[in-house]
Each structure stands twice: as C-alpha cells, then as structure tokens.
Amino acid sequence: MSELSDIRVSIRTPWRAVAAIFALNGVLLGTWASRIPAIMQANDIGEGTFGLLLLVMGAGALISFPFSGRLSDTLGAYRVTRAIAFAYLPALPLLALAPSTGWLAVALFLFGITHGSMDVTMNSWATEVEKGMGRSVMSSFHAMWSLGGGLGAATGAGAVALGLSVTLHFVLASLIFGTIFLWMSRIDWVSQTRAHDPGAPVFALPRGALVLLGVMALASGAGEGSVVDWSAVFLTTELHVDEASAALGFTVFSIVMVAMRMVVDRLITIFGPVTVARVSGVSAALGLTLIVSSSALGTALAGFALMGIGYAAVWPMAFTRAACDPVVPPGQAIASVATLGYGAMLIAPPVIGFIAETFSLRVAFALLAMLALLVTLLARVLKTD
C-alpha cells in the first residue's frame, strides 16, 4: 500500500496539479466554443442575439471576480479552486439542456460565474506553487490552459464526426475530463489565508504607468476572447465550411499558443520583452488580416495560427512588468492589469456580435487587427529600467 501511495505522490506534484486545473478550465471553455454554431442553430439565434448572450456570460464572470478573490484569500486558493471546479463541470451540460433562449441566458450566466471565478482562484494557487518552486513557471500553466482549450475544441470535431448530440457531447466531456483532471489536482497543499481588507476596492483598476500596460492586456484579451466565441461562427458563415471543419480555427489557435507559451521565457531572455511585444502585435494583426481576406479554409487557419503566436506572450509579459512596478505593490498591480485583460476577453465577444450584426464578421475582425497593433505601439511600456 505504501508503494502505491508513493506512486501517487510522484505523479501528482504541485506543478502537475495546477497544470491539470488550468487544463480543465480551458477544456470546458473549448468544448463550449466548439459547438456554438450548433447551439445557435438549435435555438434559432442570430449574431446580434448571440452577442447579447455572450454579454450575459461575461457579466457573470466579471461579477464573480471580486467575490472569488475574497474567498481565495480567506479560505485558501487550493480549496476554493477545487470547489469551484466541481461546480463548473455541470455548468457545461446546462448550456445544451436549455430549452429556450431565455434559459440559455441563465445557463450562460452560471457558466460565466464558474469559469471566471475559477480563473481568478487558479491563478492565485499558481502563484503559490510558483513561489514554492522558486522559479518562473506561470507561462507553462497558461500553456496548459491553451492546451486544454485546443483539446476541448477538438472534441467538437470528433463529436460531430461520431454524430453525438450537443447534450451527450457536453455530458461526456464533463465526466471524462472532470474525473481525470480533478484527480490530478488533488494534492496535500495548504494555501496561505489572510483576512479581507474591508477598505479595499471591489474592482482594482490600473493607475499611473500601469494604465498603458492595462491597455496592452486589453488589446490581447479582446483578440483572444473573440477567437473562442467567434472563430467557428466565422468559418461557417463566411467560408461556409461544415461544423467539424469550423472547430479547427480555435484548435489551431490554441495549439500554436501552447507551443509559443512553452518558449516565451527563453525568447524574452534572448531578445527582451520590448522586441517580443512588437513582433507579437504585428503577428496578431497579420493573422487577423489573413482571416479577414480569406476565401479558403487553409488561409484562415494560417491566420489563426499567427494570432496564436501573437497573443501567446503578451499576458505573461504584462504580468511580469506589473509585478516590477516601482509605485504600486505587485499584487495590486497584477490584479489591476488582469481586470482589463480578462474583462476585455469576456466583453469583446458580445461587442463583436453587435458589429457583425450591423456590418459583418469580417469588419469586426478587421477592427481587432487594428487593436492588435496597440501591442506593438505600446511595447516600450514593458521596460523596467
């Protein structure tokens, strides 16, 4: 029995436990994204209405941020993260079971709450593990999130090929991935707890020099969030590909982002954050330009790949720079920048829906290309000297 316990300990290390949680958060979001066209068709939802629904989902996530952060501080990030993960699992099938647009809005609100709150607490836990390991590993955790997102998107293509209904697909994904990743995340870990400061602001926003850093995170978050919710819709409505092929957009984006996030630290060491940021912004803008001008699936997928390269490094660099701010304490600085970044990731998709309803998805993606260039223009804000 002791040998079996030793094997479990060796498999479930702190890094692997946090990586599993990041992967679970990403895989559930990617699974949802892969079947958006089918859910829109089943509920007879247009792009404008779907934009409103995504706004409801974003509102749920944003509302959850301060409360989940407070719970993480008072009860411990490890404990709260796993509790929220258990609530996140049934939230996915509820999206497929919604009998009407109104109930779908309710389900998306709950989905946003669980996804957003888990996002906050798992990053808090990741910070604890990173400090315990004594070296930078945050980019690798975000790589696992991207890997999970790509895996979830890939299940959409597989489910369509197998003829699975959206409901069965979502139930199986929750059961299978939940069982695997939650088992991996269960370790002997005691998180630091602290009393909540009643005078602290509910929502932390950047100030001073961090404002430009927040805008950079916003530009990246807007592009990344739009890929999650609109890549499959773009490919089906603009290029008229089938549902299985439409899931490839987010899959390619996520896989390329995983690869980039595994080498981000080395690239920054060699070239410096300013140069990496400049190239990142150009890559994302070029990718969006390819997508907007595409008439074939291959060209569009190349564009999504360039977007993955472009957005992969921005958030890790922004968080590192925020932690080095000479005026604002690291925790507060990171939280303020993250608020704009995550907020943009959640709010941009419904805005894209409104623009698409008025003009087209191509126009909406062209505006994202202009926004991506802000990363290049603001690159110098990453300098710490």
Short mmCIF file of C-alpha atoms in Angstrom, two decimals:
data_model
loop_
_atom_site.label_atom_id
_atom_site.label_comp_id
_atom_site.label_asym_id
_atom_site.label_seq_id
_atom_site.Cartn_x
_atom_site.Cartn_y
_atom_site.Cartn_z
CA MET A 1 0.00 0.00 0.00
CA SER A 2 2.86 2.38 0.79
CA GLU A 3 4.35 1.80 -2.68
CA LEU A 4 1.02 2.78 -4.27
CA SER A 5 0.95 5.96 -2.16
CA ASP A 6 4.50 6.81 -3.26
CA ILE A 7 3.49 6.44 -6.92
CA ARG A 8 0.51 8.73 -6.43
CA VAL A 9 2.72 11.33 -4.76
CA SER A 10 5.23 11.20 -7.62
CA ILE A 11 2.50 11.62 -10.25
CA ARG A 12 0.54 14.36 -8.53
CA THR A 13 3.19 17.02 -7.98
CA PRO A 14 2.21 20.63 -7.23
CA TRP A 15 3.08 21.73 -10.78
CA ARG A 16 1.03 18.93 -12.34
CA ALA A 17 -1.87 19.61 -10.00
CA VAL A 18 -2.09 23.27 -11.01
CA ALA A 19 -1.48 22.39 -14.66
CA ALA A 20 -4.41 19.96 -14.51
CA ILE A 21 -6.70 22.67 -13.12
CA PHE A 22 -5.66 25.11 -15.85
CA ALA A 23 -6.25 22.41 -18.47
CA LEU A 24 -9.70 21.66 -17.04
CA ASN A 25 -10.70 25.31 -17.14
CA GLY A 26 -9.57 25.55 -20.76
CA VAL A 27 -11.05 22.26 -21.95
CA LEU A 28 -14.55 23.12 -20.74
CA LEU A 29 -14.44 26.52 -22.41
CA GLY A 30 -13.06 24.99 -25.61
CA THR A 31 -15.77 22.33 -25.61
CA TRP A 32 -18.45 25.02 -25.39
CA ALA A 33 -16.80 27.04 -28.17
CA SER A 34 -16.66 24.04 -30.49
CA ARG A 35 -20.46 23.63 -30.56
CA ILE A 36 -21.56 27.28 -30.64
CA PRO A 37 -22.83 27.07 -34.27
CA ALA A 38 -24.97 24.04 -33.39
CA ILE A 39 -26.41 25.76 -30.31
CA MET A 40 -27.16 28.91 -32.31
CA GLN A 41 -28.91 26.87 -34.98
CA ALA A 42 -30.90 24.79 -32.47
CA ASN A 43 -32.19 27.94 -30.76
CA ASP A 44 -32.57 29.96 -33.99
CA ILE A 45 -30.25 32.66 -32.63
CA GLY A 46 -28.79 35.40 -34.82
CA GLU A 47 -25.43 37.06 -34.37
CA GLY A 48 -26.87 40.09 -32.56
CA THR A 49 -28.81 37.99 -30.07
CA PHE A 50 -25.83 35.73 -29.55
CA GLY A 51 -23.75 38.82 -28.79
CA LEU A 52 -26.19 39.70 -26.02
CA LEU A 53 -25.98 36.18 -24.65
CA LEU A 54 -22.19 36.39 -24.55
CA LEU A 55 -22.54 39.70 -22.72
CA VAL A 56 -24.59 37.87 -20.07
CA MET A 57 -21.85 35.27 -19.78
CA GLY A 58 -19.20 37.99 -19.46
CA ALA A 59 -21.25 39.78 -16.82
CA GLY A 60 -21.41 36.59 -14.77
CA ALA A 61 -17.64 36.24 -14.90
CA LEU A 62 -16.89 39.87 -14.05
CA ILE A 63 -19.29 39.82 -11.12
CA SER A 64 -17.57 36.71 -9.77
CA PHE A 65 -14.03 38.20 -9.78
CA PRO A 66 -14.04 40.17 -6.50
CA PHE A 67 -16.02 37.54 -4.58
CA SER A 68 -13.90 34.61 -5.71
CA GLY A 69 -10.77 36.59 -4.90
CA ARG A 70 -12.08 37.28 -1.42
CA LEU A 71 -12.93 33.58 -0.90
CA SER A 72 -9.49 32.61 -2.15
CA ASP A 73 -7.85 34.92 0.37
CA THR A 74 -9.94 33.88 3.36
CA LEU A 75 -10.37 30.12 2.71
CA GLY A 76 -7.29 29.33 0.62
CA ALA A 77 -6.78 29.24 -3.14
CA TYR A 78 -6.34 25.46 -3.38
CA ARG A 79 -9.53 24.65 -1.51
CA VAL A 80 -11.68 27.23 -3.30
CA THR A 81 -10.32 26.37 -6.76
CA ARG A 82 -11.27 22.72 -6.47
CA ALA A 83 -14.70 23.57 -5.05
CA ILE A 84 -15.44 25.90 -7.97
CA ALA A 85 -14.17 23.28 -10.44
CA PHE A 86 -16.79 20.84 -9.17
CA ALA A 87 -19.47 23.49 -9.80
CA TYR A 88 -18.04 24.30 -13.26
CA LEU A 89 -18.50 20.73 -14.53
CA PRO A 90 -22.33 20.61 -14.52
CA ALA A 91 -22.50 24.18 -15.85
CA LEU A 92 -21.37 22.93 -19.28
CA PRO A 93 -24.21 20.42 -19.92
CA LEU A 94 -26.74 23.02 -18.75
CA LEU A 95 -25.89 25.04 -21.87
CA ALA A 96 -27.08 22.18 -24.09
CA LEU A 97 -30.13 21.42 -21.96
CA ALA A 98 -31.52 24.98 -22.06
CA PRO A 99 -34.99 24.72 -23.71
CA SER A 100 -35.17 28.35 -24.84
CA THR A 101 -33.08 31.46 -25.42
CA GLY A 102 -34.07 32.82 -22.01
CA TRP A 103 -32.92 29.70 -20.21
CA LEU A 104 -29.75 29.68 -22.32
CA ALA A 105 -29.04 33.17 -20.97
CA VAL A 106 -29.43 31.87 -17.41
CA ALA A 107 -27.17 28.90 -18.16
CA LEU A 108 -24.53 31.18 -19.72
CA PHE A 109 -24.65 33.47 -16.68
CA LEU A 110 -23.92 30.49 -14.42
CA PHE A 111 -21.26 29.24 -16.83
CA GLY A 112 -19.61 32.66 -16.75
CA ILE A 113 -19.65 32.76 -12.95
CA THR A 114 -17.99 29.37 -12.57
CA HIS A 115 -15.49 29.92 -15.37
CA GLY A 116 -14.50 33.42 -14.23
CA SER A 117 -14.24 32.65 -10.53
CA MET A 118 -12.15 29.55 -11.22
CA ASP A 119 -9.88 31.66 -13.45
CA VAL A 120 -9.14 34.01 -10.55
CA THR A 121 -8.55 31.37 -7.89
CA MET A 122 -6.47 29.01 -10.02
CA ASN A 123 -4.08 31.87 -10.85
CA SER A 124 -3.79 32.60 -7.14
CA TRP A 125 -2.94 28.96 -6.48
CA ALA A 126 -0.48 29.01 -9.38
CA THR A 127 1.33 31.94 -7.74
CA GLU A 128 1.70 29.95 -4.52
CA VAL A 129 3.14 26.94 -6.36
CA GLU A 130 5.45 29.17 -8.37
CA LYS A 131 6.85 30.68 -5.17
CA GLY A 132 7.24 27.21 -3.69
CA MET A 133 9.20 26.01 -6.72
CA GLY A 134 11.44 29.05 -6.65
CA ARG A 135 11.37 29.71 -10.39
CA SER A 136 9.11 31.18 -13.05
CA VAL A 137 6.52 28.66 -14.26
CA MET A 138 3.45 30.85 -14.84
CA SER A 139 3.77 30.73 -18.64
CA SER A 140 3.73 26.94 -18.54
CA PHE A 141 0.45 26.96 -16.60
CA HIS A 142 -1.11 29.23 -19.21
CA ALA A 143 0.24 26.88 -21.86
CA MET A 144 -1.72 24.08 -20.21
CA TRP A 145 -4.84 26.25 -20.32
CA SER A 146 -4.34 26.75 -24.04
CA LEU A 147 -3.73 23.03 -24.48
CA GLY A 148 -6.98 22.31 -22.68
CA GLY A 149 -8.81 24.82 -24.87
CA GLY A 150 -7.49 23.18 -28.02
CA LEU A 151 -8.37 19.74 -26.70
CA GLY A 152 -11.90 20.89 -25.93
CA ALA A 153 -12.28 22.39 -29.40
CA ALA A 154 -11.01 19.19 -30.96
CA THR A 155 -13.69 17.20 -29.16
CA GLY A 156 -16.24 19.21 -31.14
CA ALA A 157 -14.92 17.91 -34.45
CA GLY A 158 -14.84 14.38 -33.04
CA ALA A 159 -18.36 14.63 -31.62
CA VAL A 160 -19.76 15.83 -34.94
CA ALA A 161 -17.94 13.04 -36.80
CA LEU A 162 -19.44 10.48 -34.39
CA GLY A 163 -22.90 12.01 -34.66
CA LEU A 164 -23.11 12.87 -30.96
CA SER A 165 -25.71 15.38 -29.84
CA VAL A 166 -24.50 18.54 -28.13
CA THR A 167 -26.00 17.35 -24.84
CA LEU A 168 -24.26 13.97 -24.91
CA HIS A 169 -21.02 15.60 -26.02
CA PHE A 170 -21.07 18.08 -23.12
CA VAL A 171 -22.03 15.45 -20.53
CA LEU A 172 -19.25 13.11 -21.64
CA ALA A 173 -16.70 15.93 -21.69
CA SER A 174 -17.60 16.99 -18.15
CA LEU A 175 -17.46 13.44 -16.80
CA ILE A 176 -14.28 12.33 -18.54
CA PHE A 177 -12.17 15.46 -18.21
CA GLY A 178 -13.53 16.24 -14.75
CA THR A 179 -12.58 12.79 -13.46
CA ILE A 180 -9.06 12.91 -14.89
CA PHE A 181 -8.08 16.48 -14.10
CA LEU A 182 -9.68 16.73 -10.66
CA TRP A 183 -7.90 13.53 -9.64
CA MET A 184 -4.62 15.04 -10.83
CA SER A 185 -5.28 18.26 -8.91
CA ARG A 186 -5.82 16.59 -5.55
CA ILE A 187 -2.63 17.00 -3.53
CA ASP A 188 -1.54 17.73 0.02
CA TRP A 189 -1.38 21.51 -0.25
CA VAL A 190 -2.18 24.18 2.33
CA SER A 191 -2.77 27.63 0.88
CA GLN A 192 -1.95 30.82 2.67
CA THR A 193 -5.01 32.61 4.08
CA ARG A 194 -5.44 36.22 5.11
CA ALA A 195 -8.14 38.46 6.47
CA HIS A 196 -10.09 40.51 3.96
CA ASP A 197 -9.44 44.26 3.99
CA PRO A 198 -12.89 45.92 4.08
CA GLY A 199 -11.37 49.14 2.76
CA ALA A 200 -10.00 47.54 -0.41
CA PRO A 201 -11.76 48.49 -3.68
CA VAL A 202 -14.14 45.92 -5.14
CA PHE A 203 -12.66 46.21 -8.62
CA ALA A 204 -8.97 47.05 -8.98
CA LEU A 205 -8.21 49.26 -11.97
CA PRO A 206 -4.74 50.34 -13.16
CA ARG A 207 -3.44 53.80 -12.42
CA GLY A 208 -0.38 55.78 -13.36
CA ALA A 209 2.08 53.99 -15.62
CA LEU A 210 0.04 50.78 -15.38
CA VAL A 211 -2.75 52.28 -17.49
CA LEU A 212 -0.84 51.68 -20.75
CA LEU A 213 0.04 48.19 -19.57
CA GLY A 214 -3.64 47.59 -18.94
CA VAL A 215 -4.48 48.77 -22.46
CA MET A 216 -1.96 46.27 -23.84
CA ALA A 217 -3.60 43.47 -21.85
CA LEU A 218 -6.99 44.69 -23.07
CA ALA A 219 -5.90 44.53 -26.72
CA SER A 220 -4.64 40.98 -26.27
CA GLY A 221 -7.64 39.86 -24.24
CA ALA A 222 -10.11 41.20 -26.80
CA GLY A 223 -8.49 39.21 -29.60
CA GLU A 224 -8.13 36.01 -27.62
CA GLY A 225 -11.69 36.13 -26.30
CA SER A 226 -13.11 36.75 -29.76
CA VAL A 227 -11.36 33.67 -31.16
CA VAL A 228 -13.01 31.50 -28.51
CA ASP A 229 -16.55 32.52 -29.36
CA TRP A 230 -16.44 33.64 -32.98
CA SER A 231 -13.83 31.56 -34.84
CA ALA A 232 -16.24 28.70 -35.57
CA VAL A 233 -19.04 31.11 -36.46
CA PHE A 234 -16.75 33.00 -38.85
CA LEU A 235 -15.70 29.84 -40.64
CA THR A 236 -19.26 28.57 -41.03
CA THR A 237 -20.91 31.86 -42.07
CA GLU A 238 -18.12 33.50 -44.10
CA LEU A 239 -16.33 30.49 -45.61
CA HIS A 240 -19.29 28.07 -45.48
CA VAL A 241 -17.32 25.14 -44.06
CA ASP A 242 -19.01 22.28 -42.18
CA GLU A 243 -19.26 22.22 -38.39
CA ALA A 244 -16.38 19.78 -37.94
CA SER A 245 -14.03 21.96 -40.01
CA ALA A 246 -15.20 25.11 -38.23
CA ALA A 247 -13.88 23.75 -34.93
CA LEU A 248 -10.36 23.74 -36.41
CA GLY A 249 -9.99 27.52 -36.09
CA PHE A 250 -9.86 27.58 -32.30
CA THR A 251 -8.00 24.26 -32.28
CA VAL A 252 -5.15 25.64 -34.41
CA PHE A 253 -5.06 28.88 -32.43
CA SER A 254 -4.82 27.02 -29.12
CA ILE A 255 -2.19 24.51 -30.23
CA VAL A 256 0.09 27.22 -31.62
CA MET A 257 -0.38 29.27 -28.44
CA VAL A 258 0.64 26.26 -26.33
CA ALA A 259 3.85 25.87 -28.33
CA MET A 260 4.67 29.56 -28.05
CA ARG A 261 4.00 29.76 -24.32
CA MET A 262 6.46 26.94 -23.73
CA VAL A 263 9.27 29.05 -25.23
CA VAL A 264 8.20 32.57 -24.21
CA ASP A 265 10.63 32.84 -21.28
CA ARG A 266 13.61 31.91 -23.48
CA LEU A 267 12.61 34.39 -26.21
CA ILE A 268 12.32 37.20 -23.70
CA THR A 269 15.75 36.36 -22.28
CA ILE A 270 17.33 36.48 -25.75
CA PHE A 271 15.53 39.42 -27.37
CA GLY A 272 13.98 41.32 -24.46
CA PRO A 273 10.29 41.97 -23.74
CA VAL A 274 10.00 45.10 -25.90
CA THR A 275 11.12 43.33 -29.08
CA VAL A 276 8.97 40.28 -28.34
CA ALA A 277 5.93 42.53 -27.78
CA ARG A 278 6.50 44.39 -31.04
CA VAL A 279 6.71 41.19 -33.04
CA SER A 280 3.71 39.78 -31.16
CA GLY A 281 1.47 42.69 -32.11
CA VAL A 282 2.48 42.51 -35.77
CA SER A 283 1.94 38.74 -35.86
CA ALA A 284 -1.56 39.02 -34.37
CA ALA A 285 -2.53 41.85 -36.73
CA LEU A 286 -1.18 39.95 -39.75
CA GLY A 287 -3.11 36.85 -38.73
CA LEU A 288 -6.36 38.79 -38.43
CA THR A 289 -5.71 40.40 -41.82
CA LEU A 290 -5.31 36.94 -43.39
CA ILE A 291 -8.57 35.81 -41.81
CA VAL A 292 -10.47 38.88 -42.99
CA SER A 293 -9.22 38.48 -46.57
CA SER A 294 -9.50 34.68 -46.68
CA SER A 295 -11.68 32.76 -49.10
CA ALA A 296 -10.29 29.32 -48.29
CA LEU A 297 -10.08 27.36 -45.03
CA GLY A 298 -6.29 26.96 -45.24
CA THR A 299 -5.68 30.69 -45.41
CA ALA A 300 -7.97 31.33 -42.45
CA LEU A 301 -6.27 28.63 -40.38
CA ALA A 302 -2.88 30.20 -41.14
CA GLY A 303 -4.33 33.44 -39.81
CA PHE A 304 -5.50 31.78 -36.60
CA ALA A 305 -2.01 30.29 -36.19
CA LEU A 306 -0.40 33.74 -36.48
CA MET A 307 -2.89 35.04 -33.91
CA GLY A 308 -1.81 32.27 -31.54
CA ILE A 309 1.82 33.30 -31.99
CA GLY A 310 0.97 36.97 -31.49
CA TYR A 311 -1.14 36.72 -28.36
CA ALA A 312 0.82 33.97 -26.56
CA ALA A 313 3.47 36.16 -24.92
CA VAL A 314 1.51 39.32 -24.12
CA TRP A 315 -0.15 38.40 -20.84
CA PRO A 316 2.88 36.72 -19.21
CA MET A 317 4.99 39.77 -20.09
CA ALA A 318 2.32 42.19 -18.86
CA PHE A 319 2.03 40.41 -15.51
CA THR A 320 5.81 40.32 -15.08
CA ARG A 321 6.11 44.04 -15.79
CA ALA A 322 3.20 44.82 -13.45
CA ALA A 323 4.90 42.97 -10.60
CA CYS A 324 8.01 45.14 -11.09
CA ASP A 325 6.15 48.46 -10.92
CA PRO A 326 8.10 50.88 -8.68
CA VAL A 327 4.98 52.54 -7.26
CA VAL A 328 2.13 50.04 -6.97
CA PRO A 329 2.58 46.83 -4.89
CA PRO A 330 2.91 43.66 -7.04
CA GLY A 331 -0.37 42.03 -6.07
CA GLN A 332 -2.43 45.14 -6.63
CA ALA A 333 -0.60 45.93 -9.87
CA ILE A 334 -1.17 42.47 -11.34
CA ALA A 335 -4.83 42.49 -10.28
CA SER A 336 -5.45 45.85 -11.93
CA VAL A 337 -3.91 44.81 -15.24
CA ALA A 338 -5.69 41.46 -15.14
CA THR A 339 -9.03 43.21 -14.64
CA LEU A 340 -8.73 44.96 -18.00
CA GLY A 341 -7.29 41.91 -19.75
CA TYR A 342 -9.86 39.42 -18.52
CA GLY A 343 -12.62 41.99 -18.84
CA ALA A 344 -11.77 42.54 -22.50
CA MET A 345 -11.65 38.79 -23.10
CA LEU A 346 -15.20 38.47 -21.78
CA ILE A 347 -16.75 41.69 -23.10
CA ALA A 348 -15.18 41.79 -26.59
CA PRO A 349 -17.11 38.76 -27.96
CA PRO A 350 -20.56 40.33 -27.46
CA VAL A 351 -19.27 43.60 -28.97
CA ILE A 352 -18.09 41.57 -31.97
CA GLY A 353 -21.63 40.22 -32.24
CA PHE A 354 -23.12 43.71 -32.38
CA ILE A 355 -20.61 44.81 -35.03
CA ALA A 356 -21.25 41.64 -37.06
CA GLU A 357 -24.99 42.21 -36.91
CA THR A 358 -24.59 45.78 -38.18
CA PHE A 359 -21.80 45.19 -40.70
CA SER A 360 -20.18 41.74 -40.90
CA LEU A 361 -17.79 39.47 -39.05
CA ARG A 362 -15.05 40.45 -41.49
CA VAL A 363 -15.39 44.09 -40.44
CA ALA A 364 -15.35 43.06 -36.77
CA PHE A 365 -12.17 41.03 -37.22
CA ALA A 366 -10.57 43.92 -39.14
CA LEU A 367 -11.13 46.15 -36.11
CA LEU A 368 -9.43 43.52 -33.93
CA ALA A 369 -6.41 43.72 -36.26
CA MET A 370 -6.15 47.46 -35.60
CA LEU A 371 -6.45 46.81 -31.88
CA ALA A 372 -3.67 44.21 -32.04
CA LEU A 373 -1.27 46.85 -33.35
CA LEU A 374 -1.62 48.63 -29.99
CA VAL A 375 0.54 45.87 -28.52
CA THR A 376 3.33 46.90 -30.90
CA LEU A 377 2.83 50.62 -30.30
CA LEU A 378 2.82 50.22 -26.51
CA ALA A 379 5.72 47.75 -26.34
CA ARG A 380 8.07 50.22 -24.61
CA VAL A 381 5.86 50.17 -21.51
CA LEU A 382 7.36 46.74 -20.74
CA LYS A 383 10.75 48.30 -19.97
CA THR A 384 11.51 48.15 -16.25
CA ASP A 385 14.62 50.37 -16.14
#
